[in-house]
mmCIF file of C-alpha atoms in Angstrom:
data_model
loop_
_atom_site.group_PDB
_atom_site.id
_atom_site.type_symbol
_atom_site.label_atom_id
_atom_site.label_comp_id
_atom_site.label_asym_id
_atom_site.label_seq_id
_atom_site.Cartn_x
_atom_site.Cartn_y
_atom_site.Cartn_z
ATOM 1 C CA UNK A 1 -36.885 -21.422 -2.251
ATOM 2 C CA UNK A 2 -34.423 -23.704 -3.410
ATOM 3 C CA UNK A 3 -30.810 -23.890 -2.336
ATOM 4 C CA UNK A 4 -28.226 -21.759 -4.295
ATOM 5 C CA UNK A 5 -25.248 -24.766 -5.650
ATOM 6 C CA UNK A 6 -22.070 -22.664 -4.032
ATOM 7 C CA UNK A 7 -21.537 -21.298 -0.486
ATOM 8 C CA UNK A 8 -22.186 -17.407 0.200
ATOM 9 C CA UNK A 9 -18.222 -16.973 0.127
ATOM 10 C CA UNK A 10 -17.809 -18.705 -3.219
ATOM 11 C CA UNK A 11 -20.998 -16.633 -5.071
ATOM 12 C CA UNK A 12 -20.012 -13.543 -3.736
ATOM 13 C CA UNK A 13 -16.237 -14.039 -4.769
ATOM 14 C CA UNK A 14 -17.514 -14.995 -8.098
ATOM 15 C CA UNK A 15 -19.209 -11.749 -8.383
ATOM 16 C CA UNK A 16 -16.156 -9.594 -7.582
ATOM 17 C CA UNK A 17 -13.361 -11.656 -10.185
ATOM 18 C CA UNK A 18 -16.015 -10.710 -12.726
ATOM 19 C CA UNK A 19 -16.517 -7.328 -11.622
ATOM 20 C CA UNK A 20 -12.897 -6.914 -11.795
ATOM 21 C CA UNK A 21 -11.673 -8.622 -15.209
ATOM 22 C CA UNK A 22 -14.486 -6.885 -16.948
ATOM 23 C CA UNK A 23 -13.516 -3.144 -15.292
ATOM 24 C CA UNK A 24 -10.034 -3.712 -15.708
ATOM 25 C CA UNK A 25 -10.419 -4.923 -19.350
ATOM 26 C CA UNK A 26 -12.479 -2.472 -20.255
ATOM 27 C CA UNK A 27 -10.238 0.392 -18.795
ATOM 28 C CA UNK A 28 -6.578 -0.961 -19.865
ATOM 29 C CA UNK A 29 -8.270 -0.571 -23.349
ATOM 30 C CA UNK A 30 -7.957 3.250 -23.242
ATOM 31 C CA UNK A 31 -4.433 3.513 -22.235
ATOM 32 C CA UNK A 32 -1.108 3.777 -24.191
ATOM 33 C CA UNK A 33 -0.349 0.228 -23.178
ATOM 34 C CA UNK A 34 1.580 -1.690 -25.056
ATOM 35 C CA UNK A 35 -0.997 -4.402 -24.886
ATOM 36 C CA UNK A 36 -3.461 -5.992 -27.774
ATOM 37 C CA UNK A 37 -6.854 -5.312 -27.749
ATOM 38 C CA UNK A 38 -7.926 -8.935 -28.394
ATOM 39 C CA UNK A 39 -6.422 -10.159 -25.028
ATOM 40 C CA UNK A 40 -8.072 -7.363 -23.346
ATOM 41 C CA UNK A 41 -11.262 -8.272 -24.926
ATOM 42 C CA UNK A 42 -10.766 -11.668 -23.974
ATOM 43 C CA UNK A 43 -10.260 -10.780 -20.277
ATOM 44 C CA UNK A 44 -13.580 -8.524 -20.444
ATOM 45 C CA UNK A 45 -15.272 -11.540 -22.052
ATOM 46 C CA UNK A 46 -13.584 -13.886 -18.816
ATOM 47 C CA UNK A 47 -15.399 -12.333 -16.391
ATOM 48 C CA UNK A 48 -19.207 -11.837 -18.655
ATOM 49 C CA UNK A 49 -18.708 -15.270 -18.337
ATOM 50 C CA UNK A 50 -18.210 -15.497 -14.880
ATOM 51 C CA UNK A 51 -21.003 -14.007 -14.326
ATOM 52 C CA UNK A 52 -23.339 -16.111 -17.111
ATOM 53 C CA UNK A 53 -22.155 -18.735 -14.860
ATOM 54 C CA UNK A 54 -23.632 -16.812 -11.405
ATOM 55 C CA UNK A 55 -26.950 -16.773 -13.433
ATOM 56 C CA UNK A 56 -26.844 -20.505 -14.630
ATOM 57 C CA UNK A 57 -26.159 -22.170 -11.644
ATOM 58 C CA UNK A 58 -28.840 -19.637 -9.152
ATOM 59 C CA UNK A 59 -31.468 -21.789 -8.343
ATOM 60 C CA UNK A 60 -33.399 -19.236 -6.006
ATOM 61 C CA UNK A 61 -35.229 -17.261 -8.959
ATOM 62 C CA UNK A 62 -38.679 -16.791 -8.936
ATOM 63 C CA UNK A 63 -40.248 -17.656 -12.468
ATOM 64 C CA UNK A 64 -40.923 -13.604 -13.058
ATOM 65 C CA UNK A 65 -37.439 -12.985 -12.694
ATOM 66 C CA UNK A 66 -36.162 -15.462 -15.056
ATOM 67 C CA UNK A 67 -38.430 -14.715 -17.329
ATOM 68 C CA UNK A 68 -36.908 -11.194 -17.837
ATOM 69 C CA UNK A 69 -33.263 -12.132 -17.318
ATOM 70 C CA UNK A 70 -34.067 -14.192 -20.733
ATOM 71 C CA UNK A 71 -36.526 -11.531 -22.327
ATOM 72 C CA UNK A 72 -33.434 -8.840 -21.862
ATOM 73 C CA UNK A 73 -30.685 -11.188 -22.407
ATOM 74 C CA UNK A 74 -32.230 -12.871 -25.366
ATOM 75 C CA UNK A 75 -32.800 -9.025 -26.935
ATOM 76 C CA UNK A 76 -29.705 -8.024 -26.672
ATOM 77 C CA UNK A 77 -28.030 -11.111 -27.755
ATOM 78 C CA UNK A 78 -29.784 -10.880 -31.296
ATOM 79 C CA UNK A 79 -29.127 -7.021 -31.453
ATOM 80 C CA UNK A 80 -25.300 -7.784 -30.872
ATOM 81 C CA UNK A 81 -25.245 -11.095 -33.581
ATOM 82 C CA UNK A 82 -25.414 -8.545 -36.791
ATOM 83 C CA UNK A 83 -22.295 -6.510 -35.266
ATOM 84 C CA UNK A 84 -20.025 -9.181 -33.350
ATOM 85 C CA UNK A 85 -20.141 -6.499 -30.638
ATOM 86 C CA UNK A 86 -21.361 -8.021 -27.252
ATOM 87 C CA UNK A 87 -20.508 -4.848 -25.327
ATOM 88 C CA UNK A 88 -24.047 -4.416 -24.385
ATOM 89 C CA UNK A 89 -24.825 -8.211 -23.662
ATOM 90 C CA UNK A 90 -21.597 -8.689 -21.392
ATOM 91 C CA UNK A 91 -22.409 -5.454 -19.354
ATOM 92 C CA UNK A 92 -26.258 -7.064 -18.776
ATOM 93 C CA UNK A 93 -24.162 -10.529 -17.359
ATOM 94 C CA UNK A 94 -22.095 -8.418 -15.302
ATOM 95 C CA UNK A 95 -24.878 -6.386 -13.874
ATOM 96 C CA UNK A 96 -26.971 -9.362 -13.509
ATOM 97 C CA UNK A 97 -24.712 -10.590 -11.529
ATOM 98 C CA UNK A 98 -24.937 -7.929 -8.621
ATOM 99 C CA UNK A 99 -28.295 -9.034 -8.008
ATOM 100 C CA UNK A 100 -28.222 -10.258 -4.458
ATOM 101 C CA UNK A 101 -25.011 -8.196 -3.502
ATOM 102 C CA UNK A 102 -25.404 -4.946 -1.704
ATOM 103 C CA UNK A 103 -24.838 -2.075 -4.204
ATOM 104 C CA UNK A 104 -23.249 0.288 -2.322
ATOM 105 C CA UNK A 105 -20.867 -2.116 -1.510
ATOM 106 C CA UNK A 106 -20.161 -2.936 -5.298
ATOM 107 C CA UNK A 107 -20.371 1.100 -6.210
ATOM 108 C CA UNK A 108 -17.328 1.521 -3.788
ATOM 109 C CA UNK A 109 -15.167 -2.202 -5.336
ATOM 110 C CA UNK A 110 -15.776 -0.162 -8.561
ATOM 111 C CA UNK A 111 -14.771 3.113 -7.284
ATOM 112 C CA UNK A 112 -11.482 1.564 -5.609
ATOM 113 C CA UNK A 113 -10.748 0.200 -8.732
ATOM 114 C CA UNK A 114 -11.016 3.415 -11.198
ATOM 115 C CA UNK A 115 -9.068 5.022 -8.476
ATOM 116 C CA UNK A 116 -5.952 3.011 -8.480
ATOM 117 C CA UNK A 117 -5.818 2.224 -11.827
ATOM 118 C CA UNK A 118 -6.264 5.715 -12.624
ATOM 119 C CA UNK A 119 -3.405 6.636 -10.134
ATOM 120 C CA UNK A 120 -1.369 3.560 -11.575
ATOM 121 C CA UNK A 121 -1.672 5.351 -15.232
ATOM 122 C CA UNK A 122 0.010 8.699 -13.963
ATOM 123 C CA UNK A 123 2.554 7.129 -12.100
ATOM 124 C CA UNK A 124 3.484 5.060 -15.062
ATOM 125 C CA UNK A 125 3.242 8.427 -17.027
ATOM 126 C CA UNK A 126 5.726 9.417 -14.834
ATOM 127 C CA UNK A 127 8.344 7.391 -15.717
ATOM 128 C CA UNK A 128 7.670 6.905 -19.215
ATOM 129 C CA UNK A 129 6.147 3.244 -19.153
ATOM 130 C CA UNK A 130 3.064 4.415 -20.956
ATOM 131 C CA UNK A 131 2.796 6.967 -24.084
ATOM 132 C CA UNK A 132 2.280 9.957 -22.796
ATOM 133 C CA UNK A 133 2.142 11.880 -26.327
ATOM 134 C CA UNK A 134 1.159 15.354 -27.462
ATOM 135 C CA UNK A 135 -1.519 15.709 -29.825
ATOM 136 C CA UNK A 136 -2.203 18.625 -32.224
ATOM 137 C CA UNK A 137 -5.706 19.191 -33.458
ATOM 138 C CA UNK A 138 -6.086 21.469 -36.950
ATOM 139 C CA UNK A 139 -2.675 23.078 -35.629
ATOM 140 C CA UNK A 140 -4.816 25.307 -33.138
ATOM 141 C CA UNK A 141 -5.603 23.315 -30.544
ATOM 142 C CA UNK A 142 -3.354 20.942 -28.382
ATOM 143 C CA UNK A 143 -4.521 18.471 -26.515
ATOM 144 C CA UNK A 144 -2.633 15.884 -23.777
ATOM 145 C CA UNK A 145 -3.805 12.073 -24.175
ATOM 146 C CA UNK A 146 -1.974 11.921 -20.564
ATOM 147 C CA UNK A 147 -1.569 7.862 -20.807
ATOM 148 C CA UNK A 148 -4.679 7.635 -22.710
ATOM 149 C CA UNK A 149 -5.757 6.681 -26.029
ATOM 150 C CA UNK A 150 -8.730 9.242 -26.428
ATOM 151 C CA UNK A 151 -7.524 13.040 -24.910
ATOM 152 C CA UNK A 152 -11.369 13.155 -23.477
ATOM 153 C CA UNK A 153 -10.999 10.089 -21.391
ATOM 154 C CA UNK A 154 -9.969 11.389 -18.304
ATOM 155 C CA UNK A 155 -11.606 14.514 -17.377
ATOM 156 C CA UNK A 156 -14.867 12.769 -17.152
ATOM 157 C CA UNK A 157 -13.270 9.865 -15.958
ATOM 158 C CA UNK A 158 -12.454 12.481 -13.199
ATOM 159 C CA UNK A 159 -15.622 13.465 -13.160
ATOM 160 C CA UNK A 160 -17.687 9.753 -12.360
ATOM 161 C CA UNK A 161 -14.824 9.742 -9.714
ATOM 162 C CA UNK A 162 -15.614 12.934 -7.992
ATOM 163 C CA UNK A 163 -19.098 11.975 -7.889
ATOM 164 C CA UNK A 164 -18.910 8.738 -6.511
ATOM 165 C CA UNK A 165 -16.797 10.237 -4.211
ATOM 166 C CA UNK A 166 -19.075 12.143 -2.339
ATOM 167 C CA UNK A 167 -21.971 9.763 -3.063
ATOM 168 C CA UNK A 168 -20.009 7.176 -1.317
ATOM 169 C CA UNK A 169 -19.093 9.767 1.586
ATOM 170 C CA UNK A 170 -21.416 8.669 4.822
ATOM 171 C CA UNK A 171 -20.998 11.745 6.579
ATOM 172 C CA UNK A 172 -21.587 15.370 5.150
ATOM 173 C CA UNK A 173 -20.459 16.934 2.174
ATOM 174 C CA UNK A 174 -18.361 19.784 2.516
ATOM 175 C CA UNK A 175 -17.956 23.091 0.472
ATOM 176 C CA UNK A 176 -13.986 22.944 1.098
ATOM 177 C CA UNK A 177 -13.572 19.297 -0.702
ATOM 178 C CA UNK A 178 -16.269 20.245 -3.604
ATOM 179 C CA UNK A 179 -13.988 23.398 -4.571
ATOM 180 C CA UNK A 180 -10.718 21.413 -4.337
ATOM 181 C CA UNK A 181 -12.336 18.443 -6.566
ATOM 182 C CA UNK A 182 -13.272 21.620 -9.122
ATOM 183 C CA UNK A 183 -9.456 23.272 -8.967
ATOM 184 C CA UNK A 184 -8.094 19.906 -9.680
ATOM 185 C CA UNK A 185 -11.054 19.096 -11.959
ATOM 186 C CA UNK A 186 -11.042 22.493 -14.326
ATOM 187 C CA UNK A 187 -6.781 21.984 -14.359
ATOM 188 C CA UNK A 188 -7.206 18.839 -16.425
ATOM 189 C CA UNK A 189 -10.449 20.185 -18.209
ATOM 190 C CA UNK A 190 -7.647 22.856 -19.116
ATOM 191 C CA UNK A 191 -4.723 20.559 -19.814
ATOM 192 C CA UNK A 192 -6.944 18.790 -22.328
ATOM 193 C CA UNK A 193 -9.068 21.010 -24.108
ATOM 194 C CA UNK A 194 -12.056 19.797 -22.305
ATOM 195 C CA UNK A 195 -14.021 22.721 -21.167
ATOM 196 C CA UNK A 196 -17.338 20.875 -20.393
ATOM 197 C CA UNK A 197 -16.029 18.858 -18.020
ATOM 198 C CA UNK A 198 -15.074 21.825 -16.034
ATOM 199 C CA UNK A 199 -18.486 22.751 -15.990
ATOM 200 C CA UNK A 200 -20.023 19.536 -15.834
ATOM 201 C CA UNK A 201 -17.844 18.889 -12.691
ATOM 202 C CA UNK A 202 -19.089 21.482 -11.022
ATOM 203 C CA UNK A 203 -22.375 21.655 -11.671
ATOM 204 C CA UNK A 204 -22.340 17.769 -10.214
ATOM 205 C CA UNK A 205 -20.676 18.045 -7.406
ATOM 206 C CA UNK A 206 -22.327 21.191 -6.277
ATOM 207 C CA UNK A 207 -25.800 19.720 -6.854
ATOM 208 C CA UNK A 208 -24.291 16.856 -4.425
ATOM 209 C CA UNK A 209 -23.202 19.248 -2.124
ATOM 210 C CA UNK A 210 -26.483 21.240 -2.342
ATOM 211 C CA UNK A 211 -28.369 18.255 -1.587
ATOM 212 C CA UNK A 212 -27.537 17.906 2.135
ATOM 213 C CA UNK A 213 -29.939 21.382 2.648
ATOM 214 C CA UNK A 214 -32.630 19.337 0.795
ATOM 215 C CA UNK A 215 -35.131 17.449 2.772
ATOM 216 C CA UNK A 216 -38.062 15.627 0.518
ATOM 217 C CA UNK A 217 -40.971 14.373 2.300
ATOM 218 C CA UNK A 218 -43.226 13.068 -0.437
ATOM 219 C CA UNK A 219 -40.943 11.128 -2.728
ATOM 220 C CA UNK A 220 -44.104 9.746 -4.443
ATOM 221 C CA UNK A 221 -44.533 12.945 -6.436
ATOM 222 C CA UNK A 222 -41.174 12.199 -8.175
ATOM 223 C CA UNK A 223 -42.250 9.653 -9.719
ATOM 224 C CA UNK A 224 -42.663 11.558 -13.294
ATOM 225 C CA UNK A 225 -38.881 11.606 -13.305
ATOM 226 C CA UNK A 226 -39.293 8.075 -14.168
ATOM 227 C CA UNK A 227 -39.724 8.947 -17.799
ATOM 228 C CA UNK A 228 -36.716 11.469 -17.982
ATOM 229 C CA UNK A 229 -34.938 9.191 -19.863
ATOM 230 C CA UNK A 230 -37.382 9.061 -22.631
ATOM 231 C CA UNK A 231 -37.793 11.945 -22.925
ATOM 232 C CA UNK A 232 -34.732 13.398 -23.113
ATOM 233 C CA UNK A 233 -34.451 10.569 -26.239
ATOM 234 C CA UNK A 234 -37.364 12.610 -28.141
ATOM 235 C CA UNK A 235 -35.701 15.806 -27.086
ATOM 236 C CA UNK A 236 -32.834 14.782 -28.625
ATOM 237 C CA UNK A 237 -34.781 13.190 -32.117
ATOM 238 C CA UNK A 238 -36.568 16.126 -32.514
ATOM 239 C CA UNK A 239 -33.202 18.319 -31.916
ATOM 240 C CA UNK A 240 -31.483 16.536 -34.770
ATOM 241 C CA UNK A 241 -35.002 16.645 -37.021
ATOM 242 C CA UNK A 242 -35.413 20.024 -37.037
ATOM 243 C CA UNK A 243 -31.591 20.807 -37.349
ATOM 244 C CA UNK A 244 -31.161 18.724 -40.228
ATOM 245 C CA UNK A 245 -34.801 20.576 -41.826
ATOM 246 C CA UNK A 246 -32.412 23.566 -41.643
ATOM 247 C CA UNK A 247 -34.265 25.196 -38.815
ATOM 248 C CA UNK A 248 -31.630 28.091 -38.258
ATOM 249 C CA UNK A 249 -32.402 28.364 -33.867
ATOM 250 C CA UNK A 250 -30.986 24.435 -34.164
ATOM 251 C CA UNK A 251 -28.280 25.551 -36.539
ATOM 252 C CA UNK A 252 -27.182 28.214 -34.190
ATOM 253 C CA UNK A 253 -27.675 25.619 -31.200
ATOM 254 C CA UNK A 254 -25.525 22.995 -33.083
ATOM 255 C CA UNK A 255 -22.540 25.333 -32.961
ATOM 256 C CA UNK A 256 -23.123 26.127 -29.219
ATOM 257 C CA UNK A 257 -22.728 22.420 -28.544
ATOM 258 C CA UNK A 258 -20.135 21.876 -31.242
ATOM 259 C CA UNK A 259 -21.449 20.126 -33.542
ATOM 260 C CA UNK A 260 -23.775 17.398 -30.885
ATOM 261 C CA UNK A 261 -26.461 17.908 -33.816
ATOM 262 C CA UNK A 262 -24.953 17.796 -36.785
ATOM 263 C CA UNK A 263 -23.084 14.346 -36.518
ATOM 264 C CA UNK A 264 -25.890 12.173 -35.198
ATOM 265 C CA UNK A 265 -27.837 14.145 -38.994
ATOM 266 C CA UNK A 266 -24.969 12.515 -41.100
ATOM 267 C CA UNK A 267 -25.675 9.333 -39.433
ATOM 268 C CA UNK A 268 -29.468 9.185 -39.714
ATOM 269 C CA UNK A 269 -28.988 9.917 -43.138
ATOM 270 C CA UNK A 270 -25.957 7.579 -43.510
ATOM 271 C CA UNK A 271 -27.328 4.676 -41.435
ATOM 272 C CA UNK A 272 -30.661 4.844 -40.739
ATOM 273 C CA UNK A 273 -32.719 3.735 -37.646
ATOM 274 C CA UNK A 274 -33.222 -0.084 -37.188
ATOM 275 C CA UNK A 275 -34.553 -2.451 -34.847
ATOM 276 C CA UNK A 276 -31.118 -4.486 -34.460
ATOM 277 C CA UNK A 277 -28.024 -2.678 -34.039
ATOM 278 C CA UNK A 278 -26.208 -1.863 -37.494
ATOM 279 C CA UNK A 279 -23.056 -3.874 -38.822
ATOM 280 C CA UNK A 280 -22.341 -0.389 -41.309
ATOM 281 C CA UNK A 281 -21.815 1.861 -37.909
ATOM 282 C CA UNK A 282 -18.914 3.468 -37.716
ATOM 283 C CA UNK A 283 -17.030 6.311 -35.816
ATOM 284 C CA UNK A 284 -13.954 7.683 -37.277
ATOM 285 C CA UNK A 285 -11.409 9.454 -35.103
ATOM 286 C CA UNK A 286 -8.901 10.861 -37.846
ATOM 287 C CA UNK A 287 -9.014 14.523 -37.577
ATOM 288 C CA UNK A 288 -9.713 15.082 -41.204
ATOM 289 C CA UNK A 289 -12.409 12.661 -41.299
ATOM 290 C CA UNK A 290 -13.807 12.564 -38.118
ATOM 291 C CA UNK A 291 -16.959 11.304 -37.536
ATOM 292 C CA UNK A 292 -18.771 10.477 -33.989
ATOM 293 C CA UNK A 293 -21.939 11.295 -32.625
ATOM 294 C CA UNK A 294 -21.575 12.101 -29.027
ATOM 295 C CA UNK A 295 -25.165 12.702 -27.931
ATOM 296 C CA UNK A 296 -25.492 9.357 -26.274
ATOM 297 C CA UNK A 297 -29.640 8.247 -26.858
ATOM 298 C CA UNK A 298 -29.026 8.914 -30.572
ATOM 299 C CA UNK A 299 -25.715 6.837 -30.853
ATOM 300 C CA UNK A 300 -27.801 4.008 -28.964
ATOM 301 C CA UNK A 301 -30.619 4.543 -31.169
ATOM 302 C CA UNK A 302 -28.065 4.869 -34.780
ATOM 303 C CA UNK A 303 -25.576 2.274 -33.658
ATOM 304 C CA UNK A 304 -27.720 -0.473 -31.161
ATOM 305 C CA UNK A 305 -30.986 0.094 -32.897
ATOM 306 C CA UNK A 306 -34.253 0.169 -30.949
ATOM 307 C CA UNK A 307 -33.708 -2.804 -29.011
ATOM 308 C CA UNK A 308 -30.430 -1.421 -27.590
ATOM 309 C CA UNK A 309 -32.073 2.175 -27.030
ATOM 310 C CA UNK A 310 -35.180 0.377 -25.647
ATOM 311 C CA UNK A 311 -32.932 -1.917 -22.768
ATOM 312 C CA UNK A 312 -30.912 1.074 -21.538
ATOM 313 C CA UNK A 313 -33.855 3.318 -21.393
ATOM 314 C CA UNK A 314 -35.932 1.064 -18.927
ATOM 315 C CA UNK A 315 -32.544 0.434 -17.357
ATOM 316 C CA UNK A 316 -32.472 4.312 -16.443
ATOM 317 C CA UNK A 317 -36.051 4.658 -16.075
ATOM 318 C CA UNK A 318 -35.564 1.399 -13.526
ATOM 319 C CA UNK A 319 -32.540 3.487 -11.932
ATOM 320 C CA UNK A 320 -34.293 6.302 -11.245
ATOM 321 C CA UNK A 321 -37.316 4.504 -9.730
ATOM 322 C CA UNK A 322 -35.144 2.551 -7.432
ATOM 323 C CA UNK A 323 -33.798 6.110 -6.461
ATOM 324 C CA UNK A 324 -37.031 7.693 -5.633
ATOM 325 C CA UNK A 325 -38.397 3.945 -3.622
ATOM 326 C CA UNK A 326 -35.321 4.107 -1.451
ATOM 327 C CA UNK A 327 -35.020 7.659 -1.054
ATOM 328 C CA UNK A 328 -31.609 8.542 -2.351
ATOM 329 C CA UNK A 329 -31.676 11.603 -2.946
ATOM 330 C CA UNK A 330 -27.586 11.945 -3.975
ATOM 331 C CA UNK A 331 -27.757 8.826 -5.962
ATOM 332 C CA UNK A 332 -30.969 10.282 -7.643
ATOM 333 C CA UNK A 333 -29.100 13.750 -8.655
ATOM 334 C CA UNK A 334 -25.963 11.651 -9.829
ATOM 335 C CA UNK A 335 -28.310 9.510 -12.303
ATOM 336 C CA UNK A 336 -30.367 12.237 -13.575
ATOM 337 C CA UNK A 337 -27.490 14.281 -13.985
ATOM 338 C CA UNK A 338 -25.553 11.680 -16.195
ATOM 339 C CA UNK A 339 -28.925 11.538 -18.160
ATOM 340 C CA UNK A 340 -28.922 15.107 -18.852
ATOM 341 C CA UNK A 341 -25.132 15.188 -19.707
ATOM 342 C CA UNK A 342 -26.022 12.352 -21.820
ATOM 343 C CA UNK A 343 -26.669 15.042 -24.198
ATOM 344 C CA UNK A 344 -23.550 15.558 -24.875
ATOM 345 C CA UNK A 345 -21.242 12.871 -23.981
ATOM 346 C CA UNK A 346 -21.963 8.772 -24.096
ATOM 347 C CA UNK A 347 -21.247 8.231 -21.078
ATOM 348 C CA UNK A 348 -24.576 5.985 -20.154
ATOM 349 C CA UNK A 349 -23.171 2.272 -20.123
ATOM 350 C CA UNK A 350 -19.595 3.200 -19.254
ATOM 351 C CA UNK A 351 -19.593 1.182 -15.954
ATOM 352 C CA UNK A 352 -16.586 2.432 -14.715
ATOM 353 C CA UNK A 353 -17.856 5.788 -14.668
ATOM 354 C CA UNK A 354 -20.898 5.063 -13.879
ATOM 355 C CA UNK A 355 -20.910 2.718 -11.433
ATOM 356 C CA UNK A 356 -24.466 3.020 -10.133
ATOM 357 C CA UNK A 357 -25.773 0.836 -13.066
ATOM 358 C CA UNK A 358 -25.222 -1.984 -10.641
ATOM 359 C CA UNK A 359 -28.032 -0.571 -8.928
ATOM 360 C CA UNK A 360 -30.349 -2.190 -11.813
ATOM 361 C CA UNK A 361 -29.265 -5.323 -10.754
ATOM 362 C CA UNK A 362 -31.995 -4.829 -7.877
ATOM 363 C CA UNK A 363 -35.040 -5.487 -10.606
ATOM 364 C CA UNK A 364 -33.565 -9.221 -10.520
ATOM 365 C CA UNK A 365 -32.848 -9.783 -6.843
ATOM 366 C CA UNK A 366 -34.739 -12.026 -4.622
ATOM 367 C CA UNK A 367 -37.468 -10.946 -2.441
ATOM 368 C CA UNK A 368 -37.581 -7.488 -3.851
ATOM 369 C CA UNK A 369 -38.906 -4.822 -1.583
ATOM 370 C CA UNK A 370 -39.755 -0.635 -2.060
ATOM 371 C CA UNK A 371 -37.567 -0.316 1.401
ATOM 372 C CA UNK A 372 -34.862 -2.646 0.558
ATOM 373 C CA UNK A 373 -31.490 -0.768 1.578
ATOM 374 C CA UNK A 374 -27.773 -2.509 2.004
ATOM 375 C CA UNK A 375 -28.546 -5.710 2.070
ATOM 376 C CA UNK A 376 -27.305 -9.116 1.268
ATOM 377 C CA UNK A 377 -29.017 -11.947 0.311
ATOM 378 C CA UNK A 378 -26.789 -14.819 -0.596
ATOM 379 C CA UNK A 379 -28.095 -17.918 0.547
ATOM 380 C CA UNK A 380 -31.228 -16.904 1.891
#
């Protein structure tokens, strides 16, 4: 195996600047910050690079491996030329880049970060650095952007953080801390008009709690979740078909889940499904125009085309088997829960809240094995 160009030190330093412009970029861009979004997508395009350079300069690929780090990257680099959008090309350098770095390590960098920069946010609330305006909605309903730039930005911001949280915890999960991460949780689900996440919070942490009674000795028979992604994509297509035939259970079912079936209708119709991702796309957030489809495989599949569907499906499909070869049984709930809640929210290549993704990073790394847990291999 040939000899990687940089010391262990160096590589793995590498990994974490990138890590860190492209988290920090990519949150500072939904805060009341008095800062343009061009230098903030320059900073998130800093550390992609960063990271293209980890993957240039790696001499200890086998030929398998570099033949998918170009099939993937070579995919999503046409999808994102029609667009000028690179968001889902820089996330696959940044990912890449984890490769040989232990994830749980990188899950809790991530999770540091979120943290504090979350905390910096309300302390600069606080004393009236950043925005922190009201906003009205149809005179009915108020909502608090609390520093942000989107109202519905924090409470599931909240809610990757709580479970992280008790994925990263190494000893048990207790009942006391999964009710105090709901009070605090189903406050700001109150606060902003964002009743979901009150139940999405704790139906995910109590599955995480609920998981230390669960003991699973034949993790081989999970292997049909595998496919869960997909097929919660044709669950969804088939959803939004027979909603849009005027089926009148899916009309009824579109107002339960306010309006998750009608929008990503209007866009079929408006856009169409192709293989590249489409240069027309576009969500509008003005509340008498508003226009955004939320269910997250069908904005993929509108907005990134097939390709971009395609990539992040055998991403999650990857996740989960990586879940089920390790045994990880509270990393395994956490991604097949943010599959499910996929559903309603696009949430699915968010990587600061969902910080597992680095995990995918593993279907690159050197000397691959089923048992592989924590470990490093820089410069072996």
């Amino acid at each position: 195996m040939g000899k990687h160009l940089f010391t262990v030190k160096q590589r793995e330093i590498g990994v974490y600047i990138a890590i860190l412009l492209y988290c920090g970029g990519l949150f500072f861009k939904r805060v009341n910050l008095p800062f343009e979004q061009f230098w903030l997508n320059k900073v998130m395009t800093l550390g992609a690079l960063i990271a293209v350079a980890n993957i240039l300069l790696d001499s200890s690929m086998e030929v398998r491996q570099w033949i998918m780090s170009a099939v993937i990257g070579g995919l999503l680099l046409i999808d994102s030329l029609p667009t000028g959008n690179h968001e889902l090309l820089y996330l696959f350098f940044i990912i890449w880049s984890c490769r040989n770095v232990e994830k749980d390590k990188m899950i809790r960098f991530i999770f540091a970060l979120v943290l504090s920069m979350t905390i910096a946010v309300a302390l600069l609330c606080s004393v009236g650095i950043i925005e922190n305006e009201l906003f009205v909605v149809e005179e009915t309903r108020r909502r608090y952007s609390l520093g942000y730039s989107v109202w519905s930005i924090l409470p599931f911001q909240y809610l990757g953080l709580c479970l992280i949280y008790l994925y990263n915890k190494q000893k048990k999960i207790w009942l006391g801390e999964v009710l105090l991460l709901n009070v605090i949780g189903a406050a700001i689900g109150m606060l902003t008009d964002t009743k979901s996440s009150i139940l999405f919070t704790a139906v995910g942490t109590f599955a995480l709690y609920l998981s230390r009674f669960i003991k699973i000795k034949r993790w081989q028979r999970l292997r049909w979740a595998i496919w869960l992604p997909e097929a919660l994509t044709v669950v969804s297509m088939l959803a939004v078909y027979f909603y849009a035939k005027g089926n009148s259970f899916f009309a009824r079912l579109n107002g339960i889940l306010n309006n998750r079936l009608i929008y990503p209708a209007i866009g079929l119709e408006r856009y169409g499904i192709g293989i590249w991702a489409s240069p027309d796309f576009e969500m509008v957030a003005d509340a008498d125009a508003y226009f955004g489809i939320d269910n997250n495989y069908m904005n993929l599949l509108i907005a990134w085309g097939i390709v971009g569907l395609a990539v992040v499906l055998f991403m999650y499909s990857y996740l989960i088997k990586y879940c089920i070869e390790n045994e990880n049984l509270k990393l395994l709930i956490i991604v097949a829960f943010m599959a499910f809640t996929a559903f309603m929210w696009s949430r699915l290549i968010v990587l600061i809240e969902a910080e597992y993704i680095v995990c995918f990073s593993n279907v690159f790394a050197v000397n691959r094995q089923k048992k592989q847990k924590k470990q490093l291999n820089y410069g072996k």
